[in-house]
Coordinates of C-alpha atoms in Angstrom, one line a residue:
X824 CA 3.0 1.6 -13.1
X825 CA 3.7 1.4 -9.6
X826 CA 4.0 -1.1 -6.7
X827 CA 2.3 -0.4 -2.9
X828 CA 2.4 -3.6 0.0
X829 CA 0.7 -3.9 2.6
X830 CA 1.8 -6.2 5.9
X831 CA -0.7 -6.7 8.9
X832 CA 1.3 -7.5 12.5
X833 CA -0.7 -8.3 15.2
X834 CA 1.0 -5.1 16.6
X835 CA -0.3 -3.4 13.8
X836 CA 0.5 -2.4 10.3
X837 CA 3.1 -1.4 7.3
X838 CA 1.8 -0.1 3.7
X839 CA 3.9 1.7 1.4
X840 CA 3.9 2.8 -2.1
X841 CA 6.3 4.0 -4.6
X842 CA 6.1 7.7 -6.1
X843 CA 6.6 6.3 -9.6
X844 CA 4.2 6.7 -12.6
X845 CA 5.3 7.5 -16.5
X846 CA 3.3 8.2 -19.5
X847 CA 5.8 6.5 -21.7
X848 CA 9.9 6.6 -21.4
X849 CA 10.5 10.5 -21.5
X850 CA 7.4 11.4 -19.1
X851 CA 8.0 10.1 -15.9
X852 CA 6.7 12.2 -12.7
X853 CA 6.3 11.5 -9.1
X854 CA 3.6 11.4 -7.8
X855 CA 1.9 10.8 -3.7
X856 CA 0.0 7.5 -4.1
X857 CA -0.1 7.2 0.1
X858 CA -3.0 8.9 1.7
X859 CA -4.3 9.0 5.4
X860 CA -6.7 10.2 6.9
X861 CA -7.3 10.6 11.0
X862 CA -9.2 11.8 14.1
X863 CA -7.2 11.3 16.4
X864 CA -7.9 9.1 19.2
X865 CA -10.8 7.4 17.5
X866 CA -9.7 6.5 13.9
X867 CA -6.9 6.1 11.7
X868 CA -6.9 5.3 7.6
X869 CA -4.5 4.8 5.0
X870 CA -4.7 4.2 0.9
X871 CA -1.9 3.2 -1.4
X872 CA -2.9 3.3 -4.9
X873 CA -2.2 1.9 -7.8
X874 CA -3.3 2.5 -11.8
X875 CA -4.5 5.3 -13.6
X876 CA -3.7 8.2 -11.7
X877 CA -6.7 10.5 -12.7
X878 CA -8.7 8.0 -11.3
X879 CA -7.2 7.1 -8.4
X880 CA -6.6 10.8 -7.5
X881 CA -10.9 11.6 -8.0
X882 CA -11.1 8.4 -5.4
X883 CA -8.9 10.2 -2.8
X884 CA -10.4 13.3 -3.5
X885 CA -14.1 12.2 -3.2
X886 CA -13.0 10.3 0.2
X887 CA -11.3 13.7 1.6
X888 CA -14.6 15.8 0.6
X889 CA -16.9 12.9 2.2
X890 CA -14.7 13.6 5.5
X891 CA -15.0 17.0 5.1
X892 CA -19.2 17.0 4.7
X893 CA -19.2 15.1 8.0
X894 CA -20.4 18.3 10.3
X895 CA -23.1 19.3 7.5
X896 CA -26.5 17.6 8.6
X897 CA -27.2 15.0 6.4
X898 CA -23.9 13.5 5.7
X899 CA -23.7 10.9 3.4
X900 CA -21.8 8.0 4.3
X901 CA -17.8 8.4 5.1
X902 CA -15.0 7.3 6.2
X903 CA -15.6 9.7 9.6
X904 CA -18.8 8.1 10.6
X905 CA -18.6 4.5 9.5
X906 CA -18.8 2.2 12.9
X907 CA -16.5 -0.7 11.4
X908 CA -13.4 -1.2 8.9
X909 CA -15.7 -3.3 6.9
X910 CA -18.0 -0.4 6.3
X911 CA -15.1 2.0 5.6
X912 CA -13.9 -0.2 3.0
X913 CA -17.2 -0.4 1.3
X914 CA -16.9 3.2 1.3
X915 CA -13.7 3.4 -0.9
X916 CA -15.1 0.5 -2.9
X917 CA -18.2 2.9 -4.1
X918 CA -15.7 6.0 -4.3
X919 CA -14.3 3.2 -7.1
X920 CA -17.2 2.8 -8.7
X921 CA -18.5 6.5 -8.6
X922 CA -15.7 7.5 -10.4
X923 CA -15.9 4.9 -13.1
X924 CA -19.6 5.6 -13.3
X925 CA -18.7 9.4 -14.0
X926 CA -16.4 8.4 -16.9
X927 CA -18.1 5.5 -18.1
X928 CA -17.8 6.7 -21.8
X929 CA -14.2 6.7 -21.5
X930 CA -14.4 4.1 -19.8
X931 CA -16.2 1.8 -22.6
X932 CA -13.3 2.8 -24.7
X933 CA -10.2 1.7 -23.1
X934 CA -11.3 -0.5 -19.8
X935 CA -7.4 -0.9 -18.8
X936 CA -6.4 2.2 -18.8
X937 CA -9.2 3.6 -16.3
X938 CA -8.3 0.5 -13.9
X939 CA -7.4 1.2 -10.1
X940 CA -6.4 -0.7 -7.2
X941 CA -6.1 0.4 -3.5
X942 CA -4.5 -1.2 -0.5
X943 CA -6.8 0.1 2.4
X944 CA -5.8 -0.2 6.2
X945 CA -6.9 1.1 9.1
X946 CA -8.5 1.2 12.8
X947 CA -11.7 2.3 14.1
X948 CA -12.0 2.3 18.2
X949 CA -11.0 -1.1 19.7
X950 CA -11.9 -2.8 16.8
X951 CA -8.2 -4.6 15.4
X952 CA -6.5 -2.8 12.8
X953 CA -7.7 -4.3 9.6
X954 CA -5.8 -4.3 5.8
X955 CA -8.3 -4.9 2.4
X956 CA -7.4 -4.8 -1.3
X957 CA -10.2 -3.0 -3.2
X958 CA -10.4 -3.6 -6.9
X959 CA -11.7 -1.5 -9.4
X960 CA -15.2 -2.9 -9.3
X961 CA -15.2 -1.8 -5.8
X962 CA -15.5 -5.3 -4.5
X963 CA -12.7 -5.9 -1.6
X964 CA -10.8 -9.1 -0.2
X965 CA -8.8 -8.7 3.3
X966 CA -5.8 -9.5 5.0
X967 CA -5.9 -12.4 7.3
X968 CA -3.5 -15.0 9.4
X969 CA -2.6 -16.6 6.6
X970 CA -1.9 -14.3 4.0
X971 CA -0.7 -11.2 6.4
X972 CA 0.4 -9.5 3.5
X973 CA -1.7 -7.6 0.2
X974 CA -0.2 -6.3 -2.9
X975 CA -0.7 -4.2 -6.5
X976 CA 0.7 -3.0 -8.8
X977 CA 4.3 -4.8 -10.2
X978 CA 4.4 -7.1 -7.3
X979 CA 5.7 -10.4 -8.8
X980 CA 9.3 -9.0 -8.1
X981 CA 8.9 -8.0 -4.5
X982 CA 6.4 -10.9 -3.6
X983 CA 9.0 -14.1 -3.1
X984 CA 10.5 -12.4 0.2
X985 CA 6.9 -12.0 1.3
X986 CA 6.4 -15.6 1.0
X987 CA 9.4 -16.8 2.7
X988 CA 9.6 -14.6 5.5
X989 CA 6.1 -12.6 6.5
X990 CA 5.0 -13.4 9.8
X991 CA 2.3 -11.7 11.7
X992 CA 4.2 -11.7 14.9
X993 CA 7.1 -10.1 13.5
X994 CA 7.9 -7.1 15.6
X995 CA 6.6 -3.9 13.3
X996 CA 10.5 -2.8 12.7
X997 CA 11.3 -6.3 11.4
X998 CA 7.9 -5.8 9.4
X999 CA 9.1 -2.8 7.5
X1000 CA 12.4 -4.3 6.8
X1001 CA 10.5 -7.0 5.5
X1002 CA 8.6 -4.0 3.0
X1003 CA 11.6 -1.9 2.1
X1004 CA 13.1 -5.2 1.1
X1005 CA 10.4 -6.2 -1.0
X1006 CA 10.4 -2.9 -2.5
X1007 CA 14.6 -3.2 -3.3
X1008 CA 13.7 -6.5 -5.4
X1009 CA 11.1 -4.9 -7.1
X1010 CA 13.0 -1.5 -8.3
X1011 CA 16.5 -4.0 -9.3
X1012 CA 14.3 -5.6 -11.5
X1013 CA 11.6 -3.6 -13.0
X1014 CA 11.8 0.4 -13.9
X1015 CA 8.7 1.3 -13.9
X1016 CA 8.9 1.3 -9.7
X1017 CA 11.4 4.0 -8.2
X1018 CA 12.6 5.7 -5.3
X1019 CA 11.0 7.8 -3.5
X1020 CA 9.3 5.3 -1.3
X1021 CA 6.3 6.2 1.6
X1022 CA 6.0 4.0 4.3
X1023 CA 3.5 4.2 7.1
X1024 CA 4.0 2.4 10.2
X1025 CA 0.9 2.2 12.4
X1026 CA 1.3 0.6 15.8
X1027 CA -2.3 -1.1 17.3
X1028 CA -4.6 0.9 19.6
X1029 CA -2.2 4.5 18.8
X1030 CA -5.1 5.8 16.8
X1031 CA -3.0 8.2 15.6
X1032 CA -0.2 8.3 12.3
X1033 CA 2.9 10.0 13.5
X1034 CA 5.3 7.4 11.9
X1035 CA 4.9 8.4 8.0
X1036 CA 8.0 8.5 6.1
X1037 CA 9.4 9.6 3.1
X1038 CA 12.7 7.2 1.4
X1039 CA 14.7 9.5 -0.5
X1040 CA 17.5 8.2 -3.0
X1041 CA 20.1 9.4 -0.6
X1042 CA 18.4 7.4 2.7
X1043 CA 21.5 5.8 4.1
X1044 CA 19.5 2.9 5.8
X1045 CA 18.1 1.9 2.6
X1046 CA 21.3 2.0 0.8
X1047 CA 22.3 -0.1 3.9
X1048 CA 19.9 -2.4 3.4
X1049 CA 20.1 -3.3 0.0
X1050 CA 24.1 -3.7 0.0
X1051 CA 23.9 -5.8 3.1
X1052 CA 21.1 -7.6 1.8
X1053 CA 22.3 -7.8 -1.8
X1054 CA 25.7 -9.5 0.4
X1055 CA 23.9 -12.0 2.1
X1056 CA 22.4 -13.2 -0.8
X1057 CA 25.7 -13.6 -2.5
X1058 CA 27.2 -15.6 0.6
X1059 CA 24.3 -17.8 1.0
X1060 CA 24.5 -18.6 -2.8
X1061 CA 28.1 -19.2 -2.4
X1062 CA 27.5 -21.6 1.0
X1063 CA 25.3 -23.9 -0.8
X1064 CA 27.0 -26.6 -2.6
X1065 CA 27.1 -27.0 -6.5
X1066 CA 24.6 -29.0 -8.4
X1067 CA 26.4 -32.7 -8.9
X1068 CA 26.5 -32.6 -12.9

Protein backbone atom coordinates (compact mmCIF):
# COMPACT_ATOMS: atom_id res chain seq x y z
CA UNK A 1 0.00 0.00 0.00
CA UNK A 2 1.01 3.38 0.02
CA UNK A 3 -0.23 6.95 0.92
CA UNK A 4 0.49 10.31 -1.54
CA UNK A 5 -1.37 14.01 -0.57
CA UNK A 6 -1.92 16.49 -2.37
CA UNK A 7 -2.38 20.38 -0.96
CA UNK A 8 -3.35 23.35 -3.41
CA UNK A 9 -2.07 27.08 -1.99
CA UNK A 10 -3.07 29.78 -3.86
CA UNK A 11 0.74 30.21 -4.12
CA UNK A 12 0.81 27.01 -5.49
CA UNK A 13 1.17 23.34 -4.64
CA UNK A 14 2.56 20.32 -2.36
CA UNK A 15 2.16 16.45 -3.37
CA UNK A 16 4.05 13.77 -1.95
CA UNK A 17 4.17 10.06 -1.81
CA UNK A 18 5.67 7.42 0.12
CA UNK A 19 8.33 4.91 -1.41
CA UNK A 20 6.56 1.97 0.30
CA UNK A 21 4.97 -1.04 -1.46
CA UNK A 22 5.17 -4.97 -0.17
CA UNK A 23 4.04 -8.08 -1.59
CA UNK A 24 3.33 -9.57 1.77
CA UNK A 25 5.53 -9.21 5.14
CA UNK A 26 9.02 -10.44 3.94
CA UNK A 27 8.84 -8.60 0.34
CA UNK A 28 8.82 -5.08 0.90
CA UNK A 29 10.67 -2.76 -1.81
CA UNK A 30 10.83 0.87 -2.48
CA UNK A 31 9.79 2.04 -5.00
CA UNK A 32 9.42 6.07 -6.95
CA UNK A 33 5.61 6.64 -7.02
CA UNK A 34 6.31 10.74 -7.74
CA UNK A 35 6.70 11.55 -11.30
CA UNK A 36 7.04 14.98 -13.17
CA UNK A 37 7.21 16.04 -16.13
CA UNK A 38 8.26 19.72 -17.61
CA UNK A 39 9.13 22.27 -20.36
CA UNK A 40 10.26 24.72 -18.78
CA UNK A 41 8.76 27.99 -18.95
CA UNK A 42 5.49 26.71 -20.37
CA UNK A 43 4.36 23.65 -18.29
CA UNK A 44 4.93 21.76 -15.30
CA UNK A 45 3.23 18.15 -14.14
CA UNK A 46 3.33 15.89 -11.36
CA UNK A 47 1.77 12.25 -10.45
CA UNK A 48 1.73 10.47 -7.20
CA UNK A 49 0.49 7.04 -7.45
CA UNK A 50 -1.06 4.67 -5.64
CA UNK A 51 -2.08 0.73 -6.17
CA UNK A 52 -0.78 -1.94 -8.19
CA UNK A 53 2.51 -0.95 -9.13
CA UNK A 54 2.64 -2.74 -12.63
CA UNK A 55 -0.07 -0.71 -13.43
CA UNK A 56 0.63 2.39 -12.26
CA UNK A 57 4.26 2.13 -13.62
CA UNK A 58 2.61 1.23 -17.68
CA UNK A 59 0.54 4.70 -16.85
CA UNK A 60 3.81 6.70 -16.22
CA UNK A 61 5.39 4.98 -18.84
CA UNK A 62 2.71 5.50 -21.59
CA UNK A 63 2.57 9.32 -20.39
CA UNK A 64 6.58 9.72 -20.75
CA UNK A 65 6.38 8.02 -24.39
CA UNK A 66 3.31 10.29 -25.31
CA UNK A 67 5.71 13.33 -24.36
CA UNK A 68 8.35 11.87 -26.18
CA UNK A 69 6.16 11.29 -29.73
CA UNK A 70 5.34 15.04 -29.46
CA UNK A 71 7.99 16.17 -32.36
CA UNK A 72 6.76 13.09 -34.62
CA UNK A 73 3.95 14.52 -37.04
CA UNK A 74 0.87 13.27 -36.04
CA UNK A 75 1.13 13.12 -32.37
CA UNK A 76 -1.50 11.78 -30.51
CA UNK A 77 -2.76 13.56 -27.70
CA UNK A 78 -0.19 14.38 -24.57
CA UNK A 79 0.51 15.85 -21.79
CA UNK A 80 3.03 18.35 -24.10
CA UNK A 81 0.33 19.69 -26.34
CA UNK A 82 -2.73 19.76 -24.24
CA UNK A 83 -3.96 23.62 -23.94
CA UNK A 84 -5.56 23.24 -20.45
CA UNK A 85 -5.12 21.07 -16.99
CA UNK A 86 -8.48 19.77 -17.68
CA UNK A 87 -7.38 18.25 -20.91
CA UNK A 88 -4.03 16.94 -19.32
CA UNK A 89 -5.98 15.17 -16.79
CA UNK A 90 -8.22 13.51 -19.27
CA UNK A 91 -5.02 12.44 -20.68
CA UNK A 92 -3.89 10.37 -17.59
CA UNK A 93 -7.41 9.34 -17.10
CA UNK A 94 -7.26 7.27 -20.71
CA UNK A 95 -3.53 6.24 -19.87
CA UNK A 96 -5.79 4.49 -16.90
CA UNK A 97 -8.01 2.96 -18.88
CA UNK A 98 -5.55 1.91 -21.72
CA UNK A 99 -3.74 -0.03 -19.44
CA UNK A 100 -6.74 -1.75 -17.95
CA UNK A 101 -7.97 -2.34 -21.42
CA UNK A 102 -4.58 -4.08 -22.28
CA UNK A 103 -4.95 -6.54 -19.29
CA UNK A 104 -8.52 -6.81 -19.17
CA UNK A 105 -8.24 -10.67 -18.84
CA UNK A 106 -6.46 -10.27 -15.71
CA UNK A 107 -8.26 -7.81 -14.98
CA UNK A 108 -11.75 -9.93 -14.99
CA UNK A 109 -9.96 -12.06 -12.60
CA UNK A 110 -8.98 -10.11 -9.62
CA UNK A 111 -10.53 -6.32 -10.25
CA UNK A 112 -8.73 -5.05 -6.85
CA UNK A 113 -5.56 -6.03 -7.38
CA UNK A 114 -5.23 -4.20 -10.88
CA UNK A 115 -6.71 -0.95 -9.13
CA UNK A 116 -4.80 2.50 -9.38
CA UNK A 117 -5.19 5.89 -8.21
CA UNK A 118 -3.20 9.08 -9.07
CA UNK A 119 -3.00 12.51 -7.55
CA UNK A 120 -2.32 14.76 -10.64
CA UNK A 121 -1.15 18.58 -10.42
CA UNK A 122 0.08 20.84 -12.46
CA UNK A 123 0.29 24.26 -14.63
CA UNK A 124 -0.03 25.07 -18.16
CA UNK A 125 0.80 28.91 -19.15
CA UNK A 126 -1.15 31.50 -16.99
CA UNK A 127 -3.67 29.14 -16.42
CA UNK A 128 -3.72 28.52 -12.15
CA UNK A 129 -2.06 25.54 -11.02
CA UNK A 130 -4.67 22.92 -10.70
CA UNK A 131 -4.68 19.38 -8.44
CA UNK A 132 -7.26 16.23 -9.63
CA UNK A 133 -7.62 12.79 -8.27
CA UNK A 134 -7.99 10.26 -11.18
CA UNK A 135 -9.48 6.94 -10.35
CA UNK A 136 -9.00 3.85 -11.95
CA UNK A 137 -11.86 4.21 -14.42
CA UNK A 138 -10.12 7.20 -15.60
CA UNK A 139 -12.85 9.57 -14.39
CA UNK A 140 -11.24 12.55 -12.25
CA UNK A 141 -12.55 14.98 -9.38
CA UNK A 142 -10.45 18.26 -8.53
CA UNK A 143 -9.15 20.25 -5.81
CA UNK A 144 -11.08 23.28 -4.97
CA UNK A 145 -11.46 26.23 -2.10
CA UNK A 146 -13.05 24.09 -0.14
CA UNK A 147 -11.48 20.91 -0.03
CA UNK A 148 -7.68 22.29 -0.96
CA UNK A 149 -6.45 19.09 -0.18
CA UNK A 150 -6.75 15.29 -2.34
CA UNK A 151 -5.66 11.94 -0.98
CA UNK A 152 -5.10 7.93 -1.77
CA UNK A 153 -3.92 5.35 -0.68
CA UNK A 154 -3.99 4.74 3.59
CA UNK A 155 -5.13 8.24 4.13
CA UNK A 156 -7.61 7.83 7.12
CA UNK A 157 -4.54 8.19 9.42
CA UNK A 158 -2.97 11.37 7.96
CA UNK A 159 -6.45 12.94 6.94
CA UNK A 160 -7.59 14.49 10.62
CA UNK A 161 -4.65 17.18 10.55
CA UNK A 162 -5.88 17.98 7.02
CA UNK A 163 -9.14 18.74 8.33
CA UNK A 164 -8.21 20.88 11.16
CA UNK A 165 -5.63 22.88 9.78
CA UNK A 166 -5.43 23.10 5.58
CA UNK A 167 -5.84 26.38 4.42
CA UNK A 168 -5.34 27.58 0.91
CA UNK A 169 -3.55 30.67 1.98
CA UNK A 170 -1.11 29.05 4.03
CA UNK A 171 2.24 30.09 2.95
CA UNK A 172 3.70 26.93 0.80
CA UNK A 173 6.38 26.13 3.73
CA UNK A 174 3.59 26.08 6.32
CA UNK A 175 1.84 23.81 3.46
CA UNK A 176 4.48 21.19 3.49
CA UNK A 177 4.64 21.06 7.13
CA UNK A 178 1.08 20.59 7.00
CA UNK A 179 2.09 17.26 4.45
CA UNK A 180 5.08 15.83 6.24
CA UNK A 181 2.86 15.96 9.23
CA UNK A 182 0.13 14.16 7.74
CA UNK A 183 2.50 11.70 6.48
CA UNK A 184 4.14 11.25 10.42
CA UNK A 185 0.49 10.18 11.56
CA UNK A 186 0.10 7.99 8.85
CA UNK A 187 3.58 5.85 9.17
CA UNK A 188 2.96 5.81 13.58
CA UNK A 189 0.00 4.16 12.87
CA UNK A 190 -0.02 2.01 9.81
CA UNK A 191 3.16 -0.07 8.30
CA UNK A 192 2.34 -0.49 5.17
CA UNK A 193 3.51 3.54 4.64
CA UNK A 194 7.38 4.28 5.26
CA UNK A 195 10.11 6.52 4.94
CA UNK A 196 11.53 7.56 2.24
CA UNK A 197 9.13 10.30 1.51
CA UNK A 198 9.06 12.64 -2.06
CA UNK A 199 7.80 15.89 -1.76
CA UNK A 200 7.35 18.37 -4.57
CA UNK A 201 6.91 21.89 -3.82
CA UNK A 202 5.68 23.95 -6.85
CA UNK A 203 5.41 27.67 -6.40
CA UNK A 204 2.54 29.51 -8.98
CA UNK A 205 3.73 31.03 -12.32
CA UNK A 206 7.70 29.28 -11.74
CA UNK A 207 6.86 26.82 -14.53
CA UNK A 208 9.56 25.03 -13.63
CA UNK A 209 10.22 21.93 -10.62
CA UNK A 210 13.45 22.73 -8.91
CA UNK A 211 12.13 22.10 -5.30
CA UNK A 212 11.79 18.07 -5.41
CA UNK A 213 12.91 16.32 -2.39
CA UNK A 214 13.82 13.17 -1.22
CA UNK A 215 13.08 12.46 3.11
CA UNK A 216 15.45 10.06 4.13
CA UNK A 217 15.13 8.13 7.60
CA UNK A 218 18.02 10.15 8.91
CA UNK A 219 16.34 13.87 7.74
CA UNK A 220 16.88 15.80 10.91
CA UNK A 221 13.95 18.22 10.21
CA UNK A 222 11.60 15.47 10.04
CA UNK A 223 12.88 13.79 13.09
CA UNK A 224 12.35 17.39 14.37
CA UNK A 225 9.14 17.58 13.44
CA UNK A 226 7.58 14.62 14.64
CA UNK A 227 9.29 14.88 18.32
CA UNK A 228 8.22 18.47 18.50
CA UNK A 229 5.04 17.73 17.20
CA UNK A 230 4.57 14.39 18.95
CA UNK A 231 5.37 17.08 22.35
CA UNK A 232 2.83 19.41 21.54
CA UNK A 233 0.36 16.97 21.42
CA UNK A 234 1.20 15.57 24.78
CA UNK A 235 1.06 19.28 26.39
CA UNK A 236 -2.06 20.21 24.80
CA UNK A 237 -3.60 16.84 26.02
CA UNK A 238 -2.15 17.54 29.41
CA UNK A 239 -3.64 21.42 29.33
CA UNK A 240 -7.08 20.41 28.88
CA UNK A 241 -8.95 19.56 31.95
CA UNK A 242 -10.15 15.93 32.91
CA UNK A 243 -13.56 14.68 32.00
CA UNK A 244 -15.93 15.36 35.41
CA UNK A 245 -16.75 11.56 36.20
Amino acid sequence: MTYCVGLLMKDGFVLAADTRTNAGLDNIATFRKLHSWAQPGKRVFALATSGNLATTQAVVSLLTEGTLSLRKRGAVDNLFNAKTMFQAAQIVGRAARDVQRSDEGQLFQSEDTFSASFLFAGQIGAEPPRLFQIYSAGNFIEAAADTPFLQIGEHKYGKPILDRVSDQTMRLGEAAKLVLLSFDSTIRSNLSVGLPIDLLVYEKDALKLDRIRRIERDDPYFRKLSDEWGKALRHAFSAIEEFDI
